[in-house]
GROMACS .gro file of C-alpha atoms in nm:
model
  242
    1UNK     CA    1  11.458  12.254  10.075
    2UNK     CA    2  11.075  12.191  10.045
    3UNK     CA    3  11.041  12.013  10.388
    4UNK     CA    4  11.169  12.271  10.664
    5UNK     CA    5  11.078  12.643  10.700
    6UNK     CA    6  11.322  12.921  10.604
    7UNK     CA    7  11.528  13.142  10.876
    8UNK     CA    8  11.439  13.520  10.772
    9UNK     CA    9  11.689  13.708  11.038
   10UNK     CA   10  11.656  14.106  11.033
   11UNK     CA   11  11.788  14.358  11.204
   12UNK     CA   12  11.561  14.704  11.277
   13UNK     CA   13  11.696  15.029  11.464
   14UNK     CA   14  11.479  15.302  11.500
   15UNK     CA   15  11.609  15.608  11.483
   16UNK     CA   16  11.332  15.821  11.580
   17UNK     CA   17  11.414  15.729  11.967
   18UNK     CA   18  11.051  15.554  11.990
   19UNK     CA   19  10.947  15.211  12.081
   20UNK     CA   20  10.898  14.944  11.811
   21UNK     CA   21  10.560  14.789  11.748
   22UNK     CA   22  10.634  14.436  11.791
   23UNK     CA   23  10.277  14.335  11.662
   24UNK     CA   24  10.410  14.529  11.352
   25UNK     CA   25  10.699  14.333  11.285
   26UNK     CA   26  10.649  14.107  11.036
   27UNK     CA   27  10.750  13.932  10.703
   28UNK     CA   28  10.529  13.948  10.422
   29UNK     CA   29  10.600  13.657  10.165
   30UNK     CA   30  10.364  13.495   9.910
   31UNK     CA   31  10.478  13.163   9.753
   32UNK     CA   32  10.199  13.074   9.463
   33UNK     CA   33   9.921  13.230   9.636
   34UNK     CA   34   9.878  13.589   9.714
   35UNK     CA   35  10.128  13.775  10.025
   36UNK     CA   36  10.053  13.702  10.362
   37UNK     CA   37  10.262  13.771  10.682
   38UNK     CA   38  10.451  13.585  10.966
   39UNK     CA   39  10.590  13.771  11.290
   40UNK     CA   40  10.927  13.822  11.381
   41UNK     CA   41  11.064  13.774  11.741
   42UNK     CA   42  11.322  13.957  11.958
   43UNK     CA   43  11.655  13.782  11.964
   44UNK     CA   44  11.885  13.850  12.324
   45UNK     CA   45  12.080  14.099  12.035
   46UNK     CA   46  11.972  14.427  12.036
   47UNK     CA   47  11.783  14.544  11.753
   48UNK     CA   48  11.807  14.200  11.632
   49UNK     CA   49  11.474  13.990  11.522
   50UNK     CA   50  11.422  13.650  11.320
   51UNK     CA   51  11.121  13.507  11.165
   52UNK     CA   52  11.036  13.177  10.979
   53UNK     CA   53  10.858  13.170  10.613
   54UNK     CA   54  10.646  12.839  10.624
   55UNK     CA   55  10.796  12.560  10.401
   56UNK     CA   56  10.672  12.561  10.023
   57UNK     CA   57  10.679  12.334   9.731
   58UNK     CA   58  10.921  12.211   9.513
   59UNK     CA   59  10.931  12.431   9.223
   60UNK     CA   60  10.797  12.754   9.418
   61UNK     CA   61  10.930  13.114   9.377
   62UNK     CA   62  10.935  13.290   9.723
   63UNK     CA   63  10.897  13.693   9.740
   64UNK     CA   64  10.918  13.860  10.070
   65UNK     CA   65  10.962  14.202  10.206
   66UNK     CA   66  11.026  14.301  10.600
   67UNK     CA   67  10.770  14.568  10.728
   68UNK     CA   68  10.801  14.732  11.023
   69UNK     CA   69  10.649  15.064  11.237
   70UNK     CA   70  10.768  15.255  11.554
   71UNK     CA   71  10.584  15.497  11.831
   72UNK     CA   72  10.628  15.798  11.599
   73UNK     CA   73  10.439  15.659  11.310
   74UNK     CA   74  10.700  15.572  11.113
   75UNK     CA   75  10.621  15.295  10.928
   76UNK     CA   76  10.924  15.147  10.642
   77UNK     CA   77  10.951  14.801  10.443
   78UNK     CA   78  11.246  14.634  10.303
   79UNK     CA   79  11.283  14.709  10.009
   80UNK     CA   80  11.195  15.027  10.009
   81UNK     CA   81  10.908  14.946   9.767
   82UNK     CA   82  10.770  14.630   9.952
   83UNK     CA   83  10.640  14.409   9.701
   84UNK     CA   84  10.642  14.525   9.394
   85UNK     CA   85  11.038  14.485   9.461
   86UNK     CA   86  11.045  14.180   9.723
   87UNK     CA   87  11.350  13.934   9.771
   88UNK     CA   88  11.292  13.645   9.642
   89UNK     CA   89  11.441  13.280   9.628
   90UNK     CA   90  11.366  12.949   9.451
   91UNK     CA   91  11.242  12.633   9.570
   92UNK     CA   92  11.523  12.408   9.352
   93UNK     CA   93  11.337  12.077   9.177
   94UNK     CA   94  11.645  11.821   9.112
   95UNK     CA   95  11.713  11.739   8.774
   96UNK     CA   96  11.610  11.373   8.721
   97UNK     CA   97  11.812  11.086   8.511
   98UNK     CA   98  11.578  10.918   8.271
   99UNK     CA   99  11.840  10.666   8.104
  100UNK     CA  100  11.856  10.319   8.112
  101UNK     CA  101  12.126  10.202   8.415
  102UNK     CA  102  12.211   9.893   8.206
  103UNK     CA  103  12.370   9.836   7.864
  104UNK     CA  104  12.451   9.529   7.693
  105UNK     CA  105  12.712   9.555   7.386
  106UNK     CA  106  12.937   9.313   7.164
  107UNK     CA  107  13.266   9.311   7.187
  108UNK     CA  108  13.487   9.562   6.995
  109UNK     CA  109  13.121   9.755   6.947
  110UNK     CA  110  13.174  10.151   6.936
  111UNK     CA  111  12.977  10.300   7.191
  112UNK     CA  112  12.818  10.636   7.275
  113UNK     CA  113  12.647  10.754   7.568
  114UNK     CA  114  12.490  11.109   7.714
  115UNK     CA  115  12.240  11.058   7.965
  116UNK     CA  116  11.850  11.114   7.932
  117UNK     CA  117  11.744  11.392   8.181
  118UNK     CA  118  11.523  11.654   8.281
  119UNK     CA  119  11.488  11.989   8.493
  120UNK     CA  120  11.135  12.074   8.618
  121UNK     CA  121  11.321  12.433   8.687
  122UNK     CA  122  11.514  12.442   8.334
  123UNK     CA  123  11.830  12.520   8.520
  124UNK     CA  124  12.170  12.544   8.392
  125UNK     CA  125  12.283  12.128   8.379
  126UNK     CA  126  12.648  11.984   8.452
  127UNK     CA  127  12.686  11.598   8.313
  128UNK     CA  128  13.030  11.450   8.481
  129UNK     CA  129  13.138  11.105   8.505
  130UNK     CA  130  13.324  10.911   8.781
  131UNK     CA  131  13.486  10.586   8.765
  132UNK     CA  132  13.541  10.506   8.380
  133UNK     CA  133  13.709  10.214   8.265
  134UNK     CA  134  14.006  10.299   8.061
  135UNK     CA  135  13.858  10.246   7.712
  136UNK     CA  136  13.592  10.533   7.766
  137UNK     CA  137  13.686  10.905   7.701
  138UNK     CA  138  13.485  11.241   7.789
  139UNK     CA  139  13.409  11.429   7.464
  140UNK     CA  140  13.222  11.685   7.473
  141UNK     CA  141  13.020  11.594   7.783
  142UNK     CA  142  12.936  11.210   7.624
  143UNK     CA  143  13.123  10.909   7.649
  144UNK     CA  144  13.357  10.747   7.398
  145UNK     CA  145  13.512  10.442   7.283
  146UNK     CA  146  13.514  10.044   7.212
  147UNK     CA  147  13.436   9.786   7.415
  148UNK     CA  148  13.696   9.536   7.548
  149UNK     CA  149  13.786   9.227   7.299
  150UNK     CA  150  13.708   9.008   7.593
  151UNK     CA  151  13.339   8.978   7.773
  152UNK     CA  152  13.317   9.111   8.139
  153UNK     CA  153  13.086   9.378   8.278
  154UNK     CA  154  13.173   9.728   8.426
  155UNK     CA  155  13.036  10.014   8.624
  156UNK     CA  156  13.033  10.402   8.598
  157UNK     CA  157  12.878  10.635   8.745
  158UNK     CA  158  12.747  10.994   8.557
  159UNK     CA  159  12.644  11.283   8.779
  160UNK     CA  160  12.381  11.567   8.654
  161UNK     CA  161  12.388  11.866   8.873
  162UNK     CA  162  12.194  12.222   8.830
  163UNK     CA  163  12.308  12.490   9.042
  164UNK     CA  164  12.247  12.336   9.348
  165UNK     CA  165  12.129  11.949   9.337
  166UNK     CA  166  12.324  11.673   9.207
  167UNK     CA  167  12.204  11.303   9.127
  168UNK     CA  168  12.360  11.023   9.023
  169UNK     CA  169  12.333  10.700   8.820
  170UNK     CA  170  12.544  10.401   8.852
  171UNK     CA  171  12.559  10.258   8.498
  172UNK     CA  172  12.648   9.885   8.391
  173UNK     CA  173  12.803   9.808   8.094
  174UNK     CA  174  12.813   9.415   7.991
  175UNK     CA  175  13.014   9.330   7.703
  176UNK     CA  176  12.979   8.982   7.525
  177UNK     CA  177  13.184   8.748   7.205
  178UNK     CA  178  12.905   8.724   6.912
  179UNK     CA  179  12.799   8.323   6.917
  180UNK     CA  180  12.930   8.267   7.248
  181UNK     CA  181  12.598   8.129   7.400
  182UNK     CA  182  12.792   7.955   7.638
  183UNK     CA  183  12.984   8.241   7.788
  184UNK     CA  184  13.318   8.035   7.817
  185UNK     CA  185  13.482   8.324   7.655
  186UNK     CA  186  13.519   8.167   7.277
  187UNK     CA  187  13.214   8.095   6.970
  188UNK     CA  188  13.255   7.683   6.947
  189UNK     CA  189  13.059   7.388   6.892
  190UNK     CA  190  12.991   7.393   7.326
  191UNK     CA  191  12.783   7.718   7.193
  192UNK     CA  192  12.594   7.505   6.908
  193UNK     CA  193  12.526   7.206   7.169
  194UNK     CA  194  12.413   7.473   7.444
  195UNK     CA  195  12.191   7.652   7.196
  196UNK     CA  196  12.000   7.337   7.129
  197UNK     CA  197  11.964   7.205   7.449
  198UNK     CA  198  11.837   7.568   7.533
  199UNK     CA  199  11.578   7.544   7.261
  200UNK     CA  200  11.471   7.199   7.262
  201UNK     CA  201  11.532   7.044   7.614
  202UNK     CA  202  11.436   7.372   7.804
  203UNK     CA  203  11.794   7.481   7.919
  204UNK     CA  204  11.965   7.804   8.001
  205UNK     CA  205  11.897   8.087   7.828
  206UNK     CA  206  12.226   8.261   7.670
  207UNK     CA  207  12.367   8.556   7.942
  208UNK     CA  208  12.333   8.788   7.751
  209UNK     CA  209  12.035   8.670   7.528
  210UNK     CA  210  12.239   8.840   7.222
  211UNK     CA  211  12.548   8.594   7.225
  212UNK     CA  212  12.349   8.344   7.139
  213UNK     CA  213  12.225   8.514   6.813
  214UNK     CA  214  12.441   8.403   6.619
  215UNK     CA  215  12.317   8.504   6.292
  216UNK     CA  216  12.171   8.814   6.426
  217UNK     CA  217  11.844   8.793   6.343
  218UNK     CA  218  11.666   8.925   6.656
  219UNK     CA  219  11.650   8.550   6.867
  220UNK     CA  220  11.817   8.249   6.951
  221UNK     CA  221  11.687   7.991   6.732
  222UNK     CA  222  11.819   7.631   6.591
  223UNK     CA  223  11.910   7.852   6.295
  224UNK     CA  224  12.197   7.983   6.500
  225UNK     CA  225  12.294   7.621   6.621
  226UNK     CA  226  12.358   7.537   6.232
  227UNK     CA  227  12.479   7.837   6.182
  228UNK     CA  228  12.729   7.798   6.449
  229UNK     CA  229  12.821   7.464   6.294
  230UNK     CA  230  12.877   7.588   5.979
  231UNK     CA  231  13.125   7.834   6.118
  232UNK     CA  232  13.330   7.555   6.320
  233UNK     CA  233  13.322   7.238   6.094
  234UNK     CA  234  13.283   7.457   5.719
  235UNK     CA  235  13.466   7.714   5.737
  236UNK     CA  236  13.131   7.933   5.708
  237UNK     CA  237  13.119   8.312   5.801
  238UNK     CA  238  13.195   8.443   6.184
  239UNK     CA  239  12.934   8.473   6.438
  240UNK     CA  240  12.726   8.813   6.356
  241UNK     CA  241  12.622   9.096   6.621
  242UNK     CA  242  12.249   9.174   6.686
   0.00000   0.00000   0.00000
């Protein structure tokens, strides 16, 4: 937590029979600058005192020691060595997902995927995944597997998590049939006529742009519509995969 201040609760006896000096009773904590001190207060508990150590950035390492002094001049710190052995905590920075949340692939197209992250604090990482269609496996902490025969979209979710933070990224995966500009589920001449009314009359562009790429070089183009003429009235080769 890098927004509220942290609950330091002590408890002090002193066993030499004197009075505590409350004005003595404080913590001493230093975040990235150098040690400084905050007071602790009575709580209605006997020998029982809390103090607060001021909120601090992400990313910070907290030390802090309890110091403390009675009427007979005792004075002892917790630890026993103060500083040079202080407690000490960690401000956690969450890990942060850098991958894309949206992949397009052909159908029956193997597919791979281990999310992009990173750890400001270099922590030890978890990757799990929630929701999976059926045709994705967990190997190794990556996904497996080939897309669907049929075009249709799905979501998953993956999860990274250090020690104490987790975040997570809902994924889409859209799946399309090479030369099927049309998206009526098939590669016909509707895809050929659609293609050319998207090139030369200003129609729809192909959902996704890749079905209509027919010949798979990189783009739409009336090369595709022949091509996908070739393939219906000639017998010519299937509709290729960008």
């Amino acid at each position: 937590d890098s927004l509220n201040d942290y609950l330091v609760s002590v408890k002090i006896h002193p066993y030499s029979g004197t009075e505590l000096i409350s004005d003595s009773l404080k913590i001493y904590y230093r975040g990235k600058n150098q040690f400084q001190s905050t007071p602790l207060f009575a709580t209605a508990v006997a020998d029982s005192f809390y103090g607060l150590i001021p909120s601090q950035p992400l990313g910070t390492n907290v030390r802090y020691y309890i110091k403390a002094a009675d009427q007979s001049g005792r004075v002892e710190t917790h630890p026993y060595i103060g500083g040079d052995g202080a407690h000490s905590f960690s401000i956690n920075q969450p890990p942060q997902i850098l991958s894309v949340d949206s992949l397009i692939y052909s159908c029956n197209h193997p597919v791979s995927f281990y999310p992009d992250y990173f750890d400001p604090d270099d922590s030890e990482i978890q990757i799990t995944y929630e929701n999976l269609p059926g045709w994705l496996t967990i190997q190794n902490d990556s996904l497996v597997g080939t897309t669907p025969d049929v075009a249709g979209e799905v979501d998953f979710s993956v999860v990274v998590s250090d020690p104490y933070t987790s975040v997570a990224q809902l994924v889409n995966i859209t799946t399309y049939v090479c030369g099927d500009a049309n998206s009526d589920g098939s590669p016909d001449i509707g895809d050929a006529v659609f293609l050319i009314n998207f090139i030369f009359n200003g129609g729809e562009f192909p959902d996704p742009i890749s079905a209509g790429d027919a010949n798979g070089d990189g783009w739409p183009s009336v090369g595709d519509a022949v091509y996908m003429i070739s393939f219906v009235f000639k017998g010519g080769a299937a509709p290729l995969c960008p």
